[in-house]
Amino acid sequence: MLDQYRDLMATASFNRWAGFRVVAAADGESELRMTWRPDDMGQYAGFLHAGLIAALLDTACGLAAATVSGQVLASQFSMQCLSPGVGDEFIARGRVVKAGRSQVFTSAELHAVTGETVKLVATATTVLVPTGQPVIVGAAA
Amino acid sequence: MLDQYRDLMATASFNRWAGFRVVAAADGESELRMTWRPDDMGQYAGFLHAGLIAALLDTACGLAAATVSGQVLASQFSMQCLSPGVGDEFIARGRVVKAGRSQVFTSAELHAVTGETVKLVATATTVLVPTGQPVIVGAAA
Amino acid sequence: MLDQYRDLMATASFNRWAGFRVVAAADGESELRMTWRPDDMGQYAGFLHAGLIAALLDTACGLAAATVSGQVLASQFSMQCLSPGVGDEFIARGRVVKAGRSQVFTSAELHAVTGETVKLVATATTVLVPTGQPVIVGAAA
Amino acid sequence: MLDQYRDLMATASFNRWAGFRVVAAADGESELRMTWRPDDMGQYAGFLHAGLIAALLDTACGLAAATVSGQVLASQFSMQCLSPGVGDEFIARGRVVKAGRSQVFTSAELHAVTGETVKLVATATTVLVPTGQPVIVGAAA
């Protein structure tokens, strides 16, 4: 199944550009990783741009939701930015809080890794809506 | 002053990569534009990725706040995704709702433009914290 | 129709206790009013309690949504508290931002009135889910 | 110390009206309880009103923050409503996620208890601002 989630992730051109790697996706939980690139990922002070913080958290939430509810679209996203996004590697972990028929509620945390140091950068919650499509993409191909 | 905000925006490597263009920034209001690129901006269904929706809204909020409070950092971000992000061009407009000493409250709207059609894609609110630095970057250079 | 929204509001025992008055409810917009009572509405510093700020904003959003989509339940609520809730009277105005089949997106503002002075206290956005029931309650009674 | 937090809670007239009971408050964590009263706590369908859900979650967050940062005021509040608020007793638990100098980030969960059954009703996050005042209220009295 992990390969199917990786294939689904890779259909998103932005995810490919950002280099999101699916480390885990099962049973309402997910883990994504991304390597820091100063040349195209920074905000004005040189930290990880809030758009990429949001992208990692939102994608981890969507991936966790997909393991329970198939393909989903985010409708509401809330994020707390706790610490500047400074690190060599970023790890986003998502988790389904409640999966209903018409809405899936999830939460996620983003950590920055610098050498041996791991630091909580941001947390988020999302509301997602199942599209009714399964995770498997391009099955006919 | 507009040139100073453009310079500030351009110090962010992610903004340069995404091609954010500052159209307006004054008196607590801002306007940013971005041209759609399918090859590196899409989510899995081919719409604008939520990370870029967030990046546009968050940056428009930050820019609006900067016109009143100098440099700022976002601490909380909430977004409603109303319609799929489909368009040739995206326009984000930010606005300061209240600027306090320790916190600035802002809101923003993102529209997609396709030919003559303009559609509301998402709305957001952010809480930002002034860093105490003015907008002018690298004045000594 | 306004009487039907007033009847719907009055079925909520908390709304009766708080004295919410429906001033307007039509075409995706709503207005609610409430008179301040220091004896049971304050937080620890004597301002309007955040729970009542949330109640006014959430109810104004629900009422605006009901004018378009029938009975609704809130699933996500985000609030910015801009100024202490100090006033003799509070006015909450709600508005539908987008009404979809499975989700309704709304926003609201809360103002405090003291004599001639009107002050913005808080803003909110909500995501609501239509229950499929019309607004008219107890029609068979 | 628990008595001091109870005294602080009791200075809020709304908390007294709602019957909030402080069960725990130490080291960045808190627990509040409230007994359900159908006569003045319901929304239109007879569940716990969203305003009271918000009040419990916001107050639990404020209490958790107060154990670390002294008196605080909420500036941003986000809530996910997962299940109808149905129960005889409600338990809100708050937790500090990060306490900074100018902002405290917290989260909370609300459970409904009916007999032996405990159900997650809602989750929330808040951003709070320390006022610079200690928890002890009316020490001079």
Coordinates of C-alpha atoms in Angstrom, one line a residue:
Chain A
M1 CA 0.0 0.0 0.0
L2 CA 2.8 2.4 0.8
D3 CA 3.8 2.5 -2.9
Q4 CA 0.2 3.5 -3.8
Y5 CA 0.4 6.5 -1.5
R6 CA 3.8 7.4 -2.9
D7 CA 2.3 7.2 -6.4
L8 CA -0.6 9.4 -5.3
M9 CA 1.8 11.9 -3.8
A10 CA 3.9 11.9 -6.9
T11 CA 1.0 12.9 -9.1
A12 CA 1.2 16.3 -7.5
S13 CA 3.7 18.4 -9.4
F14 CA 4.3 20.7 -6.3
N15 CA 5.1 17.6 -4.1
R16 CA 7.6 16.5 -6.7
W17 CA 9.2 19.9 -6.9
A18 CA 9.4 20.1 -3.1
G19 CA 10.8 16.6 -2.8
F20 CA 8.1 15.3 -0.3
R21 CA 9.0 11.7 0.6
V22 CA 6.3 9.4 2.1
V23 CA 7.8 7.5 5.0
A24 CA 4.6 6.0 6.5
A25 CA 0.9 6.0 5.6
A26 CA -1.4 3.5 7.3
D27 CA -4.3 3.2 9.7
G28 CA -5.1 7.0 9.9
E29 CA -1.4 8.0 10.4
S30 CA 1.2 9.4 8.0
E31 CA 4.8 10.6 7.9
L32 CA 6.3 12.9 5.3
R33 CA 9.9 14.2 5.0
M34 CA 11.5 17.0 3.1
T35 CA 15.1 18.2 2.7
W36 CA 15.7 21.9 3.2
R37 CA 16.9 23.8 0.2
P38 CA 17.9 27.5 0.9
D39 CA 17.8 28.5 -2.8
D40 CA 14.0 28.2 -3.2
M41 CA 12.3 27.4 0.1
G42 CA 13.1 30.4 2.3
Q43 CA 11.0 33.3 3.6
Y44 CA 12.6 36.8 3.9
A45 CA 14.6 35.9 7.0
G46 CA 15.9 32.7 5.6
F47 CA 13.7 30.3 7.5
L48 CA 11.4 27.8 5.9
H49 CA 8.5 29.7 4.1
A50 CA 5.1 29.5 5.8
G51 CA 3.7 28.2 2.5
L52 CA 6.0 25.1 2.7
I53 CA 5.2 24.7 6.4
A54 CA 1.5 24.7 5.4
A55 CA 2.2 22.4 2.4
L56 CA 3.9 19.8 4.6
L57 CA 1.2 19.9 7.3
D58 CA -1.7 19.9 4.9
T59 CA -0.2 17.1 2.8
A60 CA 0.5 15.0 6.0
C61 CA -3.1 15.5 7.0
G62 CA -4.4 14.6 3.6
L63 CA -2.3 11.5 3.5
A64 CA -3.5 10.3 6.9
A65 CA -7.1 10.9 5.8
A66 CA -6.5 9.0 2.6
T67 CA -5.6 5.9 4.5
V68 CA -9.1 5.9 6.0
S69 CA -11.3 7.7 3.5
G70 CA -9.7 7.5 0.1
Q71 CA -9.0 10.7 -1.9
V72 CA -9.8 13.9 0.0
L73 CA -9.8 17.7 -0.5
A74 CA -9.0 20.1 2.3
S75 CA -11.7 22.6 3.1
Q76 CA -10.3 24.2 6.3
F77 CA -6.8 24.5 7.6
S78 CA -5.5 26.1 10.8
M79 CA -1.9 26.3 11.7
Q80 CA 0.1 27.5 14.8
C81 CA 3.7 28.6 14.0
L82 CA 5.6 27.9 17.2
S83 CA 9.3 28.3 16.1
P84 CA 11.2 29.5 13.1
G85 CA 11.5 26.7 10.5
V86 CA 15.2 26.1 10.7
G87 CA 16.7 22.7 10.0
D88 CA 18.3 20.4 7.4
E89 CA 15.3 18.1 7.3
F90 CA 11.6 18.5 8.1
I91 CA 9.3 15.7 9.3
A92 CA 5.5 16.1 9.2
R93 CA 3.3 13.6 11.0
G94 CA -0.4 13.5 10.4
R95 CA -3.2 11.7 12.2
V96 CA -7.0 11.3 11.8
V97 CA -8.9 12.6 14.8
K98 CA -12.3 11.6 13.4
A99 CA -13.4 10.2 10.1
G100 CA -17.0 10.9 9.3
R101 CA -18.9 10.2 6.1
S102 CA -18.9 13.8 4.8
Q103 CA -15.9 15.3 6.8
V104 CA -12.6 14.0 8.0
F105 CA -10.9 15.8 10.9
T106 CA -7.1 15.5 11.2
S107 CA -4.1 17.1 13.0
A108 CA -0.4 17.2 12.2
E109 CA 2.9 18.3 13.7
L110 CA 6.0 19.5 11.9
H111 CA 9.5 19.0 13.3
A112 CA 12.8 20.4 12.1
V113 CA 15.9 18.2 12.4
T114 CA 19.4 19.7 12.6
G115 CA 22.0 17.0 13.4
E116 CA 20.8 15.3 16.5
T117 CA 18.4 18.1 17.5
V118 CA 14.7 17.8 16.8
K119 CA 12.4 20.9 17.3
L120 CA 8.7 21.3 17.0
V121 CA 8.1 24.1 14.4
A122 CA 4.3 24.1 13.8
T123 CA 1.1 22.3 14.4
A124 CA -2.1 22.2 12.3
T125 CA -5.6 20.9 12.1
T126 CA -7.5 20.3 8.9
V127 CA -11.1 19.5 7.8
L128 CA -11.2 17.4 4.6
V129 CA -14.0 16.2 2.4
P130 CA -13.8 12.7 0.8
T131 CA -14.2 12.8 -3.0
G132 CA -15.5 9.3 -3.2
Q133 CA -12.4 8.2 -5.2
P134 CA -10.1 5.4 -4.0
V135 CA -6.4 6.1 -3.4
I136 CA -5.2 4.1 -6.4
V137 CA -4.5 6.5 -9.2
G138 CA -4.3 5.6 -12.9
A139 CA -5.2 2.0 -12.2
A140 CA -6.3 1.6 -15.9
A141 CA -2.8 2.6 -17.0
Chain B
M1 CA 7.7 52.6 -1.0
L2 CA 6.4 50.0 -3.3
D3 CA 9.9 49.2 -4.5
Q4 CA 10.9 48.6 -0.8
Y5 CA 8.2 46.0 -0.4
R6 CA 9.2 44.4 -3.7
D7 CA 12.8 44.2 -2.4
L8 CA 11.6 42.7 0.8
M9 CA 9.5 40.1 -1.0
A10 CA 12.4 39.3 -3.3
T11 CA 14.6 38.4 -0.3
A12 CA 12.5 35.3 0.1
S13 CA 13.8 32.6 -2.1
F14 CA 10.4 30.8 -2.2
N15 CA 8.7 34.0 -3.3
R16 CA 11.2 34.3 -6.2
W17 CA 10.7 30.7 -7.2
A18 CA 6.9 31.1 -7.1
G19 CA 7.1 34.4 -9.0
F20 CA 5.1 36.5 -6.5
R21 CA 4.6 40.0 -7.9
V22 CA 3.8 42.9 -5.5
V23 CA 1.1 45.0 -7.2
A24 CA 0.1 47.1 -4.2
A25 CA 1.2 47.6 -0.6
A26 CA 0.1 50.7 1.4
D27 CA -2.0 51.7 4.3
G28 CA -2.7 48.3 5.7
E29 CA -3.6 46.8 2.3
S30 CA -1.7 44.6 -0.2
E31 CA -2.1 42.8 -3.5
L32 CA 0.1 40.0 -4.8
R33 CA -0.1 38.1 -8.1
M34 CA 1.2 34.8 -9.3
T35 CA 1.1 33.1 -12.7
W36 CA 0.0 29.4 -12.7
R37 CA 2.6 26.8 -13.7
P38 CA 1.2 23.3 -14.1
D39 CA 4.7 21.7 -14.0
D40 CA 5.5 22.5 -10.3
M41 CA 2.5 24.1 -8.6
G42 CA -0.2 21.4 -8.7
Q43 CA -1.8 19.1 -6.2
Y44 CA -2.7 15.5 -7.2
A45 CA -5.9 16.5 -9.1
G46 CA -4.0 19.2 -11.0
F47 CA -5.4 22.2 -9.1
L48 CA -3.2 24.8 -7.3
H49 CA -1.6 23.1 -4.3
A50 CA -2.9 24.1 -0.9
G51 CA 0.7 25.0 0.1
L52 CA 0.7 27.7 -2.6
I53 CA -2.8 28.9 -1.7
A54 CA -1.5 29.2 1.9
A55 CA 1.7 30.9 0.7
L56 CA -0.2 33.5 -1.3
L57 CA -2.6 34.3 1.5
D58 CA 0.0 34.3 4.2
T59 CA 2.3 36.5 2.2
A60 CA -0.5 39.0 1.3
C61 CA -1.3 39.2 5.0
G62 CA 2.3 39.7 6.0
L63 CA 2.7 42.4 3.3
A64 CA -0.4 44.2 4.5
A65 CA 0.8 44.0 8.1
A66 CA 4.3 45.3 7.1
T67 CA 2.8 48.5 5.7
V68 CA 1.6 49.3 9.2
S69 CA 4.0 47.5 11.6
G70 CA 7.3 46.9 9.8
Q71 CA 8.7 43.3 9.6
V72 CA 6.4 40.6 11.0
L73 CA 6.3 36.9 11.6
A74 CA 3.1 34.9 11.3
S75 CA 2.1 32.9 14.4
Q76 CA -1.4 31.7 13.5
F77 CA -2.9 31.1 10.1
S78 CA -6.5 29.9 9.3
M79 CA -7.7 29.2 5.8
Q80 CA -11.0 28.3 4.2
C81 CA -10.7 26.5 0.8
L82 CA -13.9 27.4 -1.1
S83 CA -13.2 26.3 -4.6
P84 CA -10.6 24.3 -6.5
G85 CA -7.6 26.5 -7.4
V86 CA -8.0 26.6 -11.1
G87 CA -6.9 29.6 -13.2
D88 CA -4.2 31.1 -15.3
E89 CA -3.4 33.8 -12.7
F90 CA -4.0 34.1 -9.0
I91 CA -4.6 37.4 -7.1
A92 CA -4.2 37.6 -3.3
R93 CA -5.4 40.7 -1.5
G94 CA -4.5 41.2 2.2
R95 CA -5.9 43.7 4.7
V96 CA -5.0 44.7 8.3
V97 CA -8.1 44.2 10.6
K98 CA -6.3 45.4 13.7
A99 CA -2.7 46.4 14.4
G100 CA -1.8 46.1 18.0
R101 CA 1.6 46.6 19.6
S102 CA 2.3 42.9 20.1
Q103 CA 0.0 41.3 17.5
V104 CA -1.3 42.3 14.1
F105 CA -4.6 40.7 12.9
T106 CA -5.1 40.4 9.1
S107 CA -7.4 38.8 6.6
A108 CA -6.9 37.9 2.9
E109 CA -8.8 36.6 -0.1
L110 CA -7.4 34.6 -3.1
H111 CA -9.1 34.9 -6.5
A112 CA -8.4 32.8 -9.6
V113 CA -8.5 34.5 -13.0
T114 CA -9.3 32.6 -16.2
G115 CA -9.8 34.8 -19.2
E116 CA -12.5 37.2 -18.1
T117 CA -13.7 35.0 -15.2
V118 CA -12.7 35.8 -11.6
K119 CA -13.5 33.3 -8.9
L120 CA -13.0 33.3 -5.1
V121 CA -10.7 30.3 -4.2
A122 CA -9.9 30.8 -0.6
T123 CA -10.0 33.2 2.4
A124 CA -7.7 33.4 5.4
T125 CA -6.9 35.2 8.6
T126 CA -3.5 35.5 10.2
V127 CA -2.1 36.7 13.5
L128 CA 1.4 38.2 13.1
V129 CA 4.0 39.4 15.5
P130 CA 6.1 42.5 14.7
T131 CA 9.8 41.8 14.9
G132 CA 10.7 45.4 15.6
Q133 CA 12.6 45.7 12.3
P134 CA 11.6 48.2 9.6
V135 CA 10.7 47.1 6.1
I136 CA 13.9 48.4 4.5
V137 CA 16.2 45.5 4.1
G138 CA 20.0 45.7 3.6
A139 CA 20.0 49.5 3.7
A140 CA 23.7 49.4 4.4
A141 CA 24.4 47.5 1.2
Chain C
M1 CA -39.7 34.4 7.6
L2 CA -38.0 36.4 10.3
D3 CA -40.5 34.9 12.9
Q4 CA -39.4 31.4 11.8
Y5 CA -35.8 32.2 12.5
R6 CA -36.7 33.7 15.8
D7 CA -38.7 30.6 16.7
L8 CA -35.7 28.4 15.6
M9 CA -33.3 30.5 17.8
A10 CA -35.7 30.3 20.7
T11 CA -35.7 26.5 20.6
A12 CA -32.1 26.8 22.0
S13 CA -32.2 27.1 25.8
F14 CA -28.8 28.8 25.9
N15 CA -29.9 31.4 23.4
R16 CA -33.0 32.1 25.6
W17 CA -30.8 32.4 28.7
A18 CA -28.4 34.7 26.9
G19 CA -31.2 36.8 25.5
F20 CA -30.1 36.6 21.8
R21 CA -32.4 38.7 19.7
V22 CA -32.7 38.1 15.9
V23 CA -32.7 41.5 14.2
A24 CA -32.2 40.3 10.6
A25 CA -32.0 36.9 8.7
A26 CA -32.3 36.8 5.0
D27 CA -30.4 36.1 1.8
G28 CA -27.3 34.7 3.5
E29 CA -27.0 37.5 6.0
S30 CA -27.9 37.8 9.7
E31 CA -27.9 40.1 12.7
L32 CA -28.1 39.1 16.3
R33 CA -28.1 41.4 19.4
M34 CA -27.5 40.7 23.1
T35 CA -27.6 43.0 26.1
W36 CA -24.6 42.8 28.5
R37 CA -25.2 41.4 32.0
P38 CA -22.2 41.7 34.4
D39 CA -23.6 39.2 36.8
D40 CA -23.3 36.1 34.6
M41 CA -21.6 37.0 31.3
G42 CA -18.1 38.1 32.4
Q43 CA -14.6 36.6 32.3
Y44 CA -12.2 37.1 35.1
A45 CA -11.3 40.7 34.2
G46 CA -15.0 41.7 33.9
F47 CA -15.1 41.7 30.0
L48 CA -17.5 39.6 28.0
H49 CA -16.5 35.9 28.3
A50 CA -14.9 34.3 25.2
G51 CA -17.6 31.7 25.4
L52 CA -20.2 34.3 24.8
I53 CA -18.2 36.0 22.1
A54 CA -17.9 32.6 20.4
A55 CA -21.6 31.9 21.0
L56 CA -22.7 35.2 19.4
L57 CA -20.4 34.7 16.4
D58 CA -21.2 31.0 15.9
T59 CA -24.9 31.7 16.1
A60 CA -24.8 34.6 13.7
C61 CA -22.9 32.3 11.2
G62 CA -25.4 29.5 11.7
L63 CA -28.3 31.9 11.2
A64 CA -26.9 33.3 8.0
A65 CA -26.2 29.7 6.7
A66 CA -29.8 28.7 7.7
T67 CA -31.2 31.4 5.4
V68 CA -29.6 29.6 2.4
S69 CA -29.2 26.0 3.4
G70 CA -31.8 25.1 6.1
Q71 CA -30.7 23.7 9.5
V72 CA -27.0 23.4 9.9
L73 CA -24.4 22.2 12.4
A74 CA -21.0 23.9 12.9
S75 CA -18.0 21.7 12.3
Q76 CA -15.2 24.2 12.4
F77 CA -14.9 27.6 14.1
S78 CA -12.0 30.1 14.1
M79 CA -12.1 33.4 16.0
Q80 CA -9.8 36.4 16.3
C81 CA -10.3 38.4 19.5
L82 CA -9.3 41.9 18.7
S83 CA -10.4 44.0 21.6
P84 CA -11.8 43.3 25.1
G85 CA -15.5 42.7 25.0
V86 CA -16.7 45.8 26.8
G87 CA -20.1 47.4 26.0
D88 CA -23.7 47.7 27.0
E89 CA -24.9 45.9 23.9
F90 CA -23.3 43.4 21.5
I91 CA -24.1 43.1 17.8
A92 CA -23.1 40.0 15.7
R93 CA -23.5 40.1 11.9
G94 CA -23.0 36.9 9.9
R95 CA -22.7 36.3 6.2
V96 CA -22.4 33.3 3.9
V97 CA -19.2 33.3 2.0
K98 CA -20.0 30.1 0.0
A99 CA -22.8 27.7 0.3
G100 CA -22.0 24.2 -1.1
R101 CA -24.0 21.1 -1.0
S102 CA -22.1 19.4 1.8
Q103 CA -20.4 22.5 3.5
V104 CA -21.4 26.1 4.1
F105 CA -18.6 28.7 4.7
T106 CA -19.5 31.8 6.7
S107 CA -17.9 34.7 8.4
A108 CA -19.1 37.0 11.2
E109 CA -18.1 40.2 13.1
L110 CA -18.9 41.2 16.7
H111 CA -19.2 44.8 17.7
A112 CA -19.7 46.3 21.2
V113 CA -21.9 49.3 21.6
T114 CA -21.4 51.8 24.5
G115 CA -23.5 54.9 24.1
E116 CA -22.6 56.3 20.7
T117 CA -19.4 54.3 20.4
V118 CA -19.2 51.1 18.3
K119 CA -16.1 49.0 18.5
L120 CA -15.1 45.8 16.6
V121 CA -14.5 43.1 19.3
A122 CA -13.9 39.9 17.3
T123 CA -14.2 38.2 13.9
A124 CA -14.8 34.6 13.1
T125 CA -15.2 32.1 10.3
T126 CA -17.2 28.8 10.5
V127 CA -17.7 25.7 8.4
L128 CA -21.2 24.3 8.7
V129 CA -22.8 21.1 7.5
P130 CA -26.5 21.2 6.3
T131 CA -28.6 18.6 8.2
G132 CA -31.1 18.4 5.4
Q133 CA -33.9 19.8 7.7
P134 CA -35.7 23.0 6.8
V135 CA -35.7 25.9 9.2
I136 CA -39.3 25.5 10.2
V137 CA -39.4 23.7 13.6
G138 CA -42.3 21.8 15.0
A139 CA -44.5 22.5 12.0
A140 CA -46.6 19.5 12.9
A141 CA -47.3 21.0 16.4
Chain D
M1 CA -1.9 26.5 44.2
L2 CA -5.1 24.7 43.0
D3 CA -7.2 27.0 45.3
Q4 CA -5.7 30.0 43.6
Y5 CA -6.7 28.8 40.2
R6 CA -10.2 28.1 41.6
D7 CA -10.3 31.6 43.0
L8 CA -9.2 33.0 39.6
M9 CA -11.9 30.9 37.8
A10 CA -14.6 32.0 40.3
T11 CA -13.9 35.7 39.6
A12 CA -15.5 35.1 36.2
S13 CA -19.3 35.5 36.5
F14 CA -19.9 33.3 33.5
N15 CA -17.8 30.5 34.9
R16 CA -19.8 30.7 38.1
W17 CA -23.1 30.6 36.2
A18 CA -21.9 27.6 34.1
G19 CA -20.6 25.8 37.1
F20 CA -17.0 25.3 35.8
R21 CA -15.0 23.2 38.4
V22 CA -11.2 23.2 38.3
V23 CA -10.0 19.7 38.8
A24 CA -6.4 20.1 37.9
A25 CA -4.1 23.0 37.1
A26 CA -0.3 22.6 37.2
D27 CA 2.8 22.5 35.0
G28 CA 1.1 23.6 31.8
E29 CA -1.9 21.3 32.1
S30 CA -5.5 21.8 33.3
E31 CA -8.7 20.0 33.7
L32 CA -12.2 21.6 34.0
R33 CA -15.6 19.9 34.5
M34 CA -19.1 21.0 34.0
T35 CA -22.5 19.3 34.6
W36 CA -25.0 19.4 31.8
R37 CA -28.2 21.5 32.3
P38 CA -30.8 21.1 29.6
D39 CA -32.7 24.2 30.7
D40 CA -30.1 26.8 29.8
M41 CA -27.1 25.1 28.0
G42 CA -28.7 23.7 24.8
Q43 CA -28.5 24.6 21.1
Y44 CA -31.6 24.2 19.0
A45 CA -31.3 20.4 18.6
G46 CA -30.8 19.9 22.4
F47 CA -27.1 19.3 22.3
L48 CA -24.5 21.4 24.3
H49 CA -24.4 24.9 22.7
A50 CA -21.3 25.6 20.6
G51 CA -20.7 28.7 22.8
L52 CA -20.4 26.5 25.9
I53 CA -18.1 24.0 24.0
A54 CA -15.9 27.0 23.1
A55 CA -16.1 28.4 26.7
L56 CA -14.9 25.1 28.2
L57 CA -12.1 24.7 25.7
D58 CA -11.0 28.3 25.8
T59 CA -11.1 28.3 29.6
A60 CA -9.1 25.1 29.8
C61 CA -6.5 26.6 27.5
G62 CA -6.4 29.8 29.5
L63 CA -6.0 27.8 32.8
A64 CA -3.2 25.7 31.4
A65 CA -1.4 28.8 30.1
A66 CA -1.9 30.5 33.5
T67 CA 0.1 27.8 35.2
V68 CA 3.1 28.7 33.1
S69 CA 2.7 32.4 32.2
G70 CA 0.4 34.1 34.8
Q71 CA -2.8 35.8 33.7
V72 CA -3.5 35.6 29.9
L73 CA -6.0 36.9 27.3
A74 CA -7.0 34.7 24.3
S75 CA -6.3 36.3 20.9
Q76 CA -7.1 33.5 18.6
F77 CA -9.2 30.4 19.0
S78 CA -9.8 27.5 16.6
M79 CA -12.2 24.6 17.3
Q80 CA -13.2 21.4 15.5
C81 CA -16.6 20.1 16.5
L82 CA -16.4 16.3 16.0
S83 CA -19.5 14.9 17.7
P84 CA -22.8 16.4 19.1
G85 CA -22.3 17.6 22.7
V86 CA -24.4 15.0 24.4
G87 CA -23.6 13.9 28.0
D88 CA -24.3 14.3 31.7
E89 CA -20.9 15.7 32.4
F90 CA -18.3 17.5 30.2
I91 CA -14.5 17.3 30.8
A92 CA -12.1 19.8 29.2
R93 CA -8.4 19.2 29.3
G94 CA -5.9 21.9 28.3
R95 CA -2.2 21.8 27.6
V96 CA 0.5 24.3 26.8
V97 CA 2.2 23.5 23.5
K98 CA 4.7 26.4 23.7
A99 CA 5.0 29.3 26.1
G100 CA 6.8 32.2 24.6
R101 CA 7.3 35.6 26.1
S102 CA 4.7 37.4 24.0
Q103 CA 2.5 34.5 23.0
V104 CA 1.4 31.2 24.6
F105 CA 0.2 28.4 22.3
T106 CA -2.2 25.8 23.8
S107 CA -4.5 23.0 22.8
A108 CA -7.5 21.3 24.5
E109 CA -9.9 18.4 24.2
L110 CA -13.5 18.2 25.3
H111 CA -15.1 14.9 26.3
A112 CA -18.7 14.1 27.1
V113 CA -19.4 11.5 29.8
T114 CA -22.7 9.5 29.9
G115 CA -22.6 6.8 32.5
E116 CA -19.5 4.7 31.7
T117 CA -19.2 6.1 28.1
V118 CA -16.7 8.8 27.3
K119 CA -16.8 10.5 23.9
L120 CA -14.6 13.1 22.3
V121 CA -16.8 16.1 21.4
A122 CA -14.4 18.8 20.2
T123 CA -10.8 19.9 20.0
A124 CA -9.3 23.4 20.0
T125 CA -6.1 25.4 19.8
T126 CA -5.7 28.9 21.2
V127 CA -3.1 31.7 21.1
L128 CA -3.0 33.7 24.3
V129 CA -1.1 36.8 25.3
P130 CA 0.3 37.1 28.9
T131 CA -1.0 40.3 30.6
G132 CA 2.0 40.4 33.0
Q133 CA -0.2 39.9 36.0
P134 CA 0.3 36.9 38.3
V135 CA -2.5 34.4 38.9
I136 CA -3.2 35.5 42.5
V137 CA -6.2 37.8 42.4
G138 CA -7.1 40.3 45.0
A139 CA -4.1 39.5 47.1
A140 CA -4.4 42.8 48.9
A141 CA -7.9 42.1 49.9

